[in-house]
Coordinates of C-alpha atoms in Angstrom, one line a residue:
M6 CA -12.2 -170.5 17.2
A7 CA -15.3 -169.1 18.9
I8 CA -17.1 -171.3 21.4
T9 CA -20.7 -170.4 22.0
R10 CA -23.8 -172.2 23.5
S11 CA -27.2 -171.0 22.7
S12 CA -29.5 -173.9 23.7
R13 CA -32.5 -173.3 25.8
A14 CA -31.1 -175.3 28.7
Y15 CA -28.0 -173.3 28.7
T16 CA -29.9 -170.0 28.5
N17 CA -32.1 -171.0 31.4
N18 CA -29.1 -171.9 33.5
A19 CA -27.5 -168.7 32.5
K20 CA -30.5 -166.8 33.7
I21 CA -30.4 -168.5 37.1
V22 CA -26.7 -167.8 37.4
L23 CA -27.2 -164.1 36.5
V24 CA -30.1 -163.7 39.0
L25 CA -28.0 -165.2 41.8
F26 CA -25.0 -163.2 40.8
L27 CA -26.9 -159.9 40.8
V28 CA -28.3 -160.7 44.2
L29 CA -24.7 -161.3 45.5
A30 CA -23.6 -158.2 43.7
A31 CA -26.3 -156.2 45.5
I32 CA -25.2 -157.5 48.8
C33 CA -21.6 -156.6 47.9
E34 CA -22.6 -153.1 46.9
A35 CA -24.6 -152.7 50.1
N36 CA -21.4 -153.7 52.0
V37 CA -19.5 -150.9 50.1
V38 CA -21.9 -148.4 51.6
D39 CA -22.3 -149.8 55.1
D40 CA -19.2 -151.8 55.8
D41 CA -17.9 -150.4 59.1
D42 CA -20.2 -149.8 62.0
E43 CA -17.7 -147.4 63.6
F44 CA -17.6 -145.3 60.4
D45 CA -20.9 -143.4 60.1
V46 CA -21.3 -142.9 56.4
S47 CA -24.2 -140.5 56.5
E48 CA -22.5 -138.3 59.1
A49 CA -19.2 -138.4 57.1
M50 CA -21.1 -137.3 53.9
E51 CA -22.8 -134.5 55.7
R52 CA -19.5 -133.2 57.0
A53 CA -18.0 -133.5 53.5
K54 CA -20.9 -131.4 52.1
A55 CA -20.5 -128.7 54.7
D56 CA -18.6 -125.6 53.5
K57 CA -17.7 -124.6 57.1
A58 CA -16.8 -126.3 60.3
D59 CA -19.3 -127.0 63.0
P60 CA -18.8 -125.3 66.4
S61 CA -17.3 -128.5 67.9
E62 CA -14.5 -128.7 65.4
K63 CA -11.1 -127.2 66.0
I64 CA -9.7 -125.4 62.9
F65 CA -6.1 -125.8 61.8
N66 CA -5.5 -123.2 59.0
V67 CA -2.3 -123.7 57.0
M68 CA -1.9 -119.9 56.8
K69 CA -1.3 -119.8 60.6
Y70 CA 1.5 -122.2 60.2
G71 CA 3.3 -120.1 57.6
A72 CA 1.8 -121.1 54.2
M73 CA 2.4 -118.6 51.4
T74 CA 0.2 -117.9 48.4
G75 CA 1.5 -117.1 44.9
G76 CA 0.9 -118.8 41.6
H77 CA 4.6 -118.9 40.5
E78 CA 7.4 -121.0 41.6
D79 CA 10.1 -119.1 43.5
P80 CA 13.6 -119.9 42.1
T81 CA 14.9 -119.8 45.7
G82 CA 12.5 -122.5 46.8
E83 CA 11.3 -120.4 49.7
I84 CA 7.5 -120.6 48.8
T85 CA 7.8 -124.4 48.1
D86 CA 9.6 -125.1 51.3
S87 CA 7.4 -122.8 53.4
N88 CA 4.2 -124.4 52.1
H89 CA 5.6 -128.0 52.7
A90 CA 6.4 -127.2 56.3
A91 CA 3.1 -125.3 56.9
F92 CA 0.9 -128.1 55.4
V93 CA 2.7 -130.9 57.3
Q94 CA 2.6 -128.9 60.6
A95 CA -1.0 -128.1 60.3
F96 CA -1.9 -131.6 59.5
L97 CA 0.1 -133.1 62.4
A98 CA -1.4 -130.6 64.8
A99 CA -4.9 -131.6 63.7
C100 CA -4.1 -135.3 63.6
H101 CA -2.8 -135.2 67.2
H102 CA -5.7 -133.3 68.5
T103 CA -7.9 -135.4 70.6
G104 CA -11.2 -133.8 69.5
K105 CA -12.9 -133.2 66.2
A106 CA -10.5 -131.4 63.8
R107 CA -10.4 -129.7 60.4
V108 CA -7.4 -128.7 58.4
V109 CA -8.3 -125.7 56.2
I110 CA -6.5 -124.6 53.0
P111 CA -8.2 -121.3 52.2
T112 CA -8.6 -119.7 48.8
G113 CA -5.4 -118.7 47.1
T114 CA -2.7 -120.5 45.1
Y115 CA -0.1 -122.6 46.8
V116 CA 3.0 -124.1 45.2
L117 CA 4.6 -127.1 46.8
G118 CA 6.4 -130.3 46.2
P119 CA 5.6 -133.8 47.6
V120 CA 3.9 -133.7 51.0
T121 CA 2.8 -136.6 53.2
F122 CA -0.1 -136.5 55.7
Q123 CA 0.6 -139.5 57.8
G124 CA -1.3 -141.0 60.7
P125 CA -2.3 -142.7 62.8
C126 CA -4.4 -139.9 64.2
N127 CA -6.0 -139.3 67.6
N128 CA -9.3 -137.8 66.5
P129 CA -12.5 -139.6 67.7
E130 CA -14.2 -138.8 64.4
P131 CA -12.8 -138.6 60.8
L132 CA -10.3 -135.8 60.3
V133 CA -11.5 -133.3 57.8
V134 CA -9.1 -131.7 55.2
Q135 CA -11.0 -128.8 53.6
I136 CA -9.4 -127.5 50.4
Q137 CA -10.7 -124.2 49.0
G138 CA -7.5 -123.0 47.2
T139 CA -5.6 -124.1 44.2
L140 CA -2.6 -126.4 44.9
K141 CA 0.1 -126.4 42.2
A142 CA 2.7 -129.1 42.1
A143 CA 6.4 -128.1 41.8
T144 CA 7.7 -128.7 38.3
D145 CA 11.2 -129.8 39.4
L146 CA 11.1 -133.6 39.2
S147 CA 14.2 -133.9 41.3
L148 CA 12.0 -133.1 44.3
F149 CA 10.1 -136.3 43.8
P150 CA 12.3 -139.2 45.0
G151 CA 10.6 -141.9 42.9
E152 CA 7.8 -144.4 42.9
G153 CA 6.0 -144.6 46.2
Q154 CA 6.5 -140.9 46.9
E155 CA 3.7 -139.2 45.0
W156 CA 2.6 -135.5 45.3
F157 CA -0.1 -135.5 48.0
N158 CA 0.3 -138.7 50.1
F159 CA -2.3 -139.7 52.7
E160 CA -1.0 -142.7 54.7
D161 CA -1.9 -144.8 57.7
I162 CA -5.1 -143.0 58.5
N163 CA -8.4 -144.5 59.8
G164 CA -11.2 -141.9 59.2
L165 CA -10.6 -139.1 56.7
I166 CA -12.7 -136.6 54.8
I167 CA -11.3 -134.6 52.0
T168 CA -13.7 -131.9 50.8
G169 CA -14.1 -128.5 49.3
T170 CA -14.0 -126.8 45.9
G171 CA -10.3 -126.8 45.6
V172 CA -8.1 -127.8 42.7
F173 CA -5.0 -130.0 42.5
D174 CA -3.0 -128.8 39.5
G175 CA -0.2 -131.3 38.9
Q176 CA 1.4 -129.1 36.2
G177 CA 1.9 -132.3 34.2
A178 CA 3.1 -130.7 31.0
S179 CA 6.5 -130.2 32.7
A180 CA 6.8 -134.0 33.2
W181 CA 5.0 -135.6 30.2
K182 CA 7.9 -134.8 27.8
Y183 CA 10.1 -137.1 29.8
R184 CA 7.9 -140.1 29.2
D185 CA 9.0 -142.5 26.5
P186 CA 5.9 -143.7 24.6
K187 CA 7.7 -146.8 23.5
T188 CA 8.6 -147.9 27.1
D189 CA 6.4 -149.8 29.5
N190 CA 4.8 -147.6 32.2
D191 CA 6.3 -149.8 34.9
A192 CA 9.8 -149.5 33.6
P193 CA 12.2 -147.6 36.0
G194 CA 11.8 -143.8 35.7
Q195 CA 8.7 -144.0 33.5
R196 CA 5.8 -143.7 35.9
M197 CA 5.4 -140.1 36.9
P198 CA 4.2 -139.0 40.4
A199 CA 0.4 -139.4 41.1
S200 CA -1.3 -136.2 42.3
I201 CA -3.1 -137.8 45.2
Q202 CA -2.2 -141.2 46.8
F203 CA -4.0 -143.2 49.5
V204 CA -1.9 -145.8 51.2
N205 CA -3.2 -147.9 54.0
V206 CA -6.2 -145.5 54.4
T207 CA -9.4 -146.9 55.9
N208 CA -12.8 -145.3 56.0
A209 CA -12.4 -142.2 53.9
V210 CA -14.6 -139.9 51.8
M211 CA -13.3 -137.5 49.1
R212 CA -15.9 -135.1 47.6
G213 CA -16.0 -132.1 45.3
I214 CA -12.3 -131.9 44.5
T215 CA -11.0 -131.1 41.0
S216 CA -7.8 -132.6 39.7
I217 CA -6.1 -131.2 36.5
N218 CA -3.0 -132.1 34.5
S219 CA -1.6 -134.7 36.8
K220 CA 2.0 -135.8 36.1
G221 CA 1.0 -139.4 36.4
F222 CA -2.2 -140.9 37.9
H223 CA -4.7 -138.3 39.2
I224 CA -5.7 -140.5 42.2
F225 CA -4.0 -143.7 43.2
I226 CA -5.6 -145.9 45.9
T227 CA -3.5 -148.8 47.2
Q228 CA -3.6 -151.1 50.2
S229 CA -6.7 -149.3 51.4
Q230 CA -10.2 -150.1 52.6
N231 CA -13.6 -148.5 52.4
I232 CA -12.9 -145.4 50.3
R233 CA -15.7 -143.3 48.7
L234 CA -15.0 -140.8 45.9
Y235 CA -17.9 -138.5 44.9
H236 CA -18.5 -135.5 42.7
L237 CA -15.0 -135.3 41.4
R238 CA -13.9 -133.6 38.3
I239 CA -10.7 -135.0 36.7
T240 CA -9.2 -133.6 33.5
A241 CA -6.0 -133.8 31.5
P242 CA -5.3 -133.6 27.7
E243 CA -6.2 -136.6 25.6
N244 CA -2.6 -137.2 24.7
S245 CA -1.2 -136.9 28.2
P246 CA 0.6 -140.2 29.0
N247 CA -0.4 -142.6 31.8
T248 CA -2.7 -140.0 33.4
D249 CA -5.3 -142.5 34.8
G250 CA -8.1 -140.8 36.4
I251 CA -8.5 -143.2 39.3
H252 CA -6.1 -146.2 39.7
I253 CA -7.1 -148.9 42.2
S254 CA -4.8 -151.6 43.5
Q255 CA -4.8 -154.1 46.4
S256 CA -7.8 -152.4 47.9
N257 CA -11.2 -153.5 49.1
L258 CA -14.6 -151.7 49.2
I259 CA -14.0 -148.7 46.9
K260 CA -16.9 -146.7 45.6
V261 CA -16.6 -144.0 42.8
A262 CA -19.8 -142.1 41.9
K263 CA -21.2 -139.0 40.2
S264 CA -17.9 -137.9 38.7
V265 CA -16.6 -136.6 35.4
I266 CA -13.3 -137.9 34.1
A267 CA -11.5 -136.8 30.9
T268 CA -7.9 -137.8 30.6
G269 CA -5.2 -139.4 28.6
D270 CA -5.4 -143.0 29.9
D271 CA -8.0 -145.1 31.7
C272 CA -10.7 -143.1 33.3
V273 CA -10.8 -145.8 36.0
G274 CA -8.1 -148.5 36.1
I275 CA -8.6 -151.5 38.4
I276 CA -5.6 -153.8 38.8
R277 CA -4.3 -156.6 41.1
G278 CA -5.9 -157.4 44.4
A279 CA -8.9 -155.0 43.9
S280 CA -12.2 -156.4 45.3
N281 CA -15.7 -155.1 45.9
V282 CA -15.3 -152.0 43.7
S283 CA -18.3 -150.0 42.6
I284 CA -18.2 -147.5 39.7
K285 CA -21.5 -145.7 39.2
K286 CA -22.7 -142.6 37.3
V287 CA -19.3 -141.8 36.0
T288 CA -18.9 -139.8 32.7
C289 CA -15.7 -140.8 30.9
G290 CA -14.1 -139.2 27.9
P291 CA -11.7 -138.6 26.4
G292 CA -9.6 -141.5 27.7
H293 CA -9.1 -145.2 27.4
G294 CA -12.3 -146.1 29.1
I295 CA -13.0 -148.1 32.3
S296 CA -10.5 -151.0 32.5
I297 CA -9.8 -154.0 34.6
G298 CA -6.1 -154.7 34.2
S299 CA -3.7 -155.1 33.0
L300 CA -3.5 -158.2 35.2
G301 CA -0.6 -160.6 35.4
K302 CA 2.4 -158.2 35.5
F303 CA 3.4 -158.8 39.1
E304 CA 4.7 -161.8 41.0
N305 CA 2.1 -163.5 43.3
E306 CA -0.8 -161.3 42.2
T307 CA -3.9 -161.6 44.2
D308 CA -7.3 -162.0 42.5
V309 CA -9.6 -159.3 41.3
R310 CA -13.3 -159.9 42.2
G311 CA -16.6 -158.3 42.7
I312 CA -16.3 -155.3 40.3
I313 CA -19.5 -153.4 39.4
V314 CA -19.6 -150.7 36.7
R315 CA -23.1 -149.3 36.3
N316 CA -25.0 -146.3 34.9
C317 CA -21.9 -144.9 33.3
T318 CA -21.5 -142.9 30.1
L319 CA -18.5 -143.1 27.8
I320 CA -17.9 -140.5 25.1
G321 CA -15.3 -140.7 22.3
T322 CA -13.1 -143.0 24.3
K323 CA -10.5 -145.4 22.9
N324 CA -12.1 -148.3 24.7
G325 CA -15.4 -148.7 26.5
V326 CA -15.4 -151.4 29.2
R327 CA -12.3 -153.5 29.0
I328 CA -10.5 -156.5 30.7
K329 CA -6.9 -156.9 29.8
T330 CA -4.3 -159.4 30.9
T331 CA -0.6 -160.0 30.1
E332 CA 0.9 -163.5 29.8
G333 CA 1.0 -163.6 33.6
K334 CA 3.6 -164.6 36.2
N335 CA 1.1 -166.7 38.2
P336 CA -2.4 -168.0 37.5
A337 CA -4.4 -165.2 39.2
H338 CA -8.2 -165.0 38.7
A339 CA -10.6 -162.2 37.8
S340 CA -14.2 -163.0 38.5
G341 CA -17.6 -161.6 39.4
L342 CA -17.4 -158.6 37.0
I343 CA -20.6 -156.7 36.1
F344 CA -20.9 -154.0 33.4
Q345 CA -24.5 -152.8 33.3
D346 CA -26.6 -149.9 32.0
I347 CA -23.8 -148.3 30.1
M348 CA -24.2 -145.8 27.3
M349 CA -21.5 -145.3 24.7
K350 CA -21.1 -142.6 22.1
D351 CA -18.7 -143.0 19.3
V352 CA -16.4 -145.3 21.3
K353 CA -13.7 -147.0 19.3
H354 CA -13.8 -150.4 21.0
P355 CA -16.9 -150.6 23.2
I356 CA -16.6 -154.1 24.8
V357 CA -13.2 -155.7 25.0
I358 CA -11.5 -158.7 26.6
N359 CA -7.8 -158.9 25.6
Q360 CA -5.8 -161.7 27.0
L361 CA -2.9 -161.0 24.7
Y362 CA -2.2 -157.6 26.0
E363 CA 1.4 -156.2 25.4
T364 CA 3.2 -159.6 25.3
K365 CA 1.0 -161.0 22.6
K366 CA 1.3 -164.4 24.4
D367 CA -1.6 -166.4 25.8
S368 CA -2.3 -165.4 29.4
I369 CA -2.5 -167.8 32.3
V370 CA -4.8 -165.3 34.2
K371 CA -8.3 -166.8 34.5
I372 CA -11.4 -164.7 33.6
S373 CA -14.8 -165.9 34.5
D374 CA -18.3 -164.9 35.5
V375 CA -18.4 -161.7 33.5
H376 CA -21.8 -160.0 32.7
F377 CA -22.4 -157.3 30.1
T378 CA -26.0 -156.1 30.5
N379 CA -28.0 -153.3 28.8
I380 CA -25.1 -151.7 26.9
W381 CA -26.1 -149.3 24.1
G382 CA -24.9 -146.5 21.9
T383 CA -22.5 -146.2 19.0
S384 CA -19.1 -147.7 17.9
V385 CA -16.7 -146.2 15.4
S386 CA -15.1 -149.6 14.8
K387 CA -16.6 -152.4 12.9
V388 CA -16.0 -155.0 15.7
A389 CA -17.9 -153.6 18.6
V390 CA -17.6 -156.7 20.8
D391 CA -14.1 -158.2 20.8
L392 CA -13.3 -161.1 23.1
Q393 CA -9.8 -162.3 22.5
C394 CA -9.3 -164.9 25.3
S395 CA -6.5 -167.2 26.1
K396 CA -6.1 -170.7 24.6
R397 CA -4.3 -171.7 27.8
S398 CA -7.0 -170.3 30.0
P399 CA -10.2 -169.7 28.1
C400 CA -12.8 -167.2 29.4
E401 CA -15.7 -168.9 31.1
N402 CA -19.3 -167.9 31.7
V403 CA -19.3 -164.6 29.8
Q404 CA -22.9 -163.5 29.6
F405 CA -24.4 -160.9 27.3
K406 CA -27.9 -159.5 27.7
D407 CA -29.6 -156.7 25.7
I408 CA -26.7 -155.3 23.7
N409 CA -27.6 -152.5 21.2
L410 CA -24.5 -150.9 19.6
Q411 CA -24.8 -149.2 16.2
Y412 CA -22.0 -148.4 13.8
S413 CA -21.1 -144.7 13.6
G414 CA -17.8 -144.9 11.7
V415 CA -16.9 -143.4 8.4
E416 CA -16.6 -146.5 6.3
S417 CA -19.6 -147.4 4.2
Q418 CA -21.1 -150.9 4.0
V419 CA -18.8 -152.2 6.7
P420 CA -19.9 -155.5 8.2
F421 CA -20.7 -154.8 11.9
S422 CA -19.8 -157.7 14.0
S423 CA -18.7 -159.5 17.2
S424 CA -15.5 -161.5 17.6
C425 CA -15.1 -164.3 20.2
V426 CA -12.0 -166.4 20.5
N427 CA -11.5 -169.0 23.3
A428 CA -14.6 -167.8 25.1
K429 CA -17.6 -169.6 26.5
V430 CA -20.4 -167.2 25.9
G431 CA -24.1 -167.1 26.6
Y432 CA -26.7 -164.7 25.3
T433 CA -30.2 -163.5 26.4
G434 CA -32.3 -160.7 25.1
S435 CA -31.5 -158.7 22.0
Q436 CA -28.0 -158.7 20.5
F437 CA -26.6 -156.1 18.1
P438 CA -24.1 -156.5 16.6
P439 CA -25.1 -160.1 16.2
A440 CA -23.8 -162.7 18.6
C441 CA -20.7 -164.7 17.8
N442 CA -21.3 -167.7 15.5
N443 CA -20.5 -171.2 16.6

């Protein structure tokens, strides 16, 4: 049963709530930009944009540590082993340098297996890793010891800049065939290595990098704080399994902007414990859209809050903007979610809340204070707005303002509609498809 309220009093209250929430969101977004007084964002961005070191930086070139170029894997493993040693040694030397430092991976193609760049570092300013070459992941999965050991791992670093025009090529086709499409992604042996992982990284900028054909996630951010990702290009085939573009977990103050993501799963996936996340000016498609969830899979999940998705474009995606929860192991809460100024072109399911995800059982995860504002474009499905909330924990304060989605599917004379189940919904401005009925 759909639960809606459309009275004038409710609408006025909703307007007040929306204004206050947008003010708080603006403060939150400002914090994403200027959170840490010791981390000079403007200076970090200028260093990220620079295509060469400034005179005060010491250069640590991986070639001087024995790196070997070559686009093919050596059956003896010599190139792979040499590159692993060279990359780690160059990073450690730069990390232990007490002045400004820059690790340089020059043009050329480098094949290597999993590598970890681990701090803490001694540099007085963020350490720069400049990638100009193409990095190819080894195809032998036995080199990857399992979950937690991804391909490129950045760990325990405070102050990091990853920049350049380089390419991370995960050579994912060698791994995708081992994925069982009928088995949950979190089942043992199913999640393939991410191409780039940030673990316990604070104050970092990543700019200009391309990631192609990851085995698993392209970029995985977990247990990290104050990370900015700009001008990235992320691609994998539409049918590549579990190749999320950017996957964010248990992290705070994450900003993604001005990037293009075309992949086989969520362009951006935001899960447990993520807070104060800003996604702006991202073009997504193909893929599964921009998703919060699924939530509820893990014991003692922490809340998701303060998520802003704004000025994004979704083209031909399976979903547009989506919130999904499983039955849940504990009553976590997702709140303060804003989806604003979003254009959709031929998206299958433009606006979705699904609290019956995977298990088909009512979720105990609470969803509240969700705002969909100024969303327009085309839908190839006849239900463009689909809110399937939990009877055990109904969605509260879901607000729609100025929705204009037109049907672009192939069926003629199809009723174009919205569906709201167990959701307390308020509306302002124009609504198409029409708002849910009482």
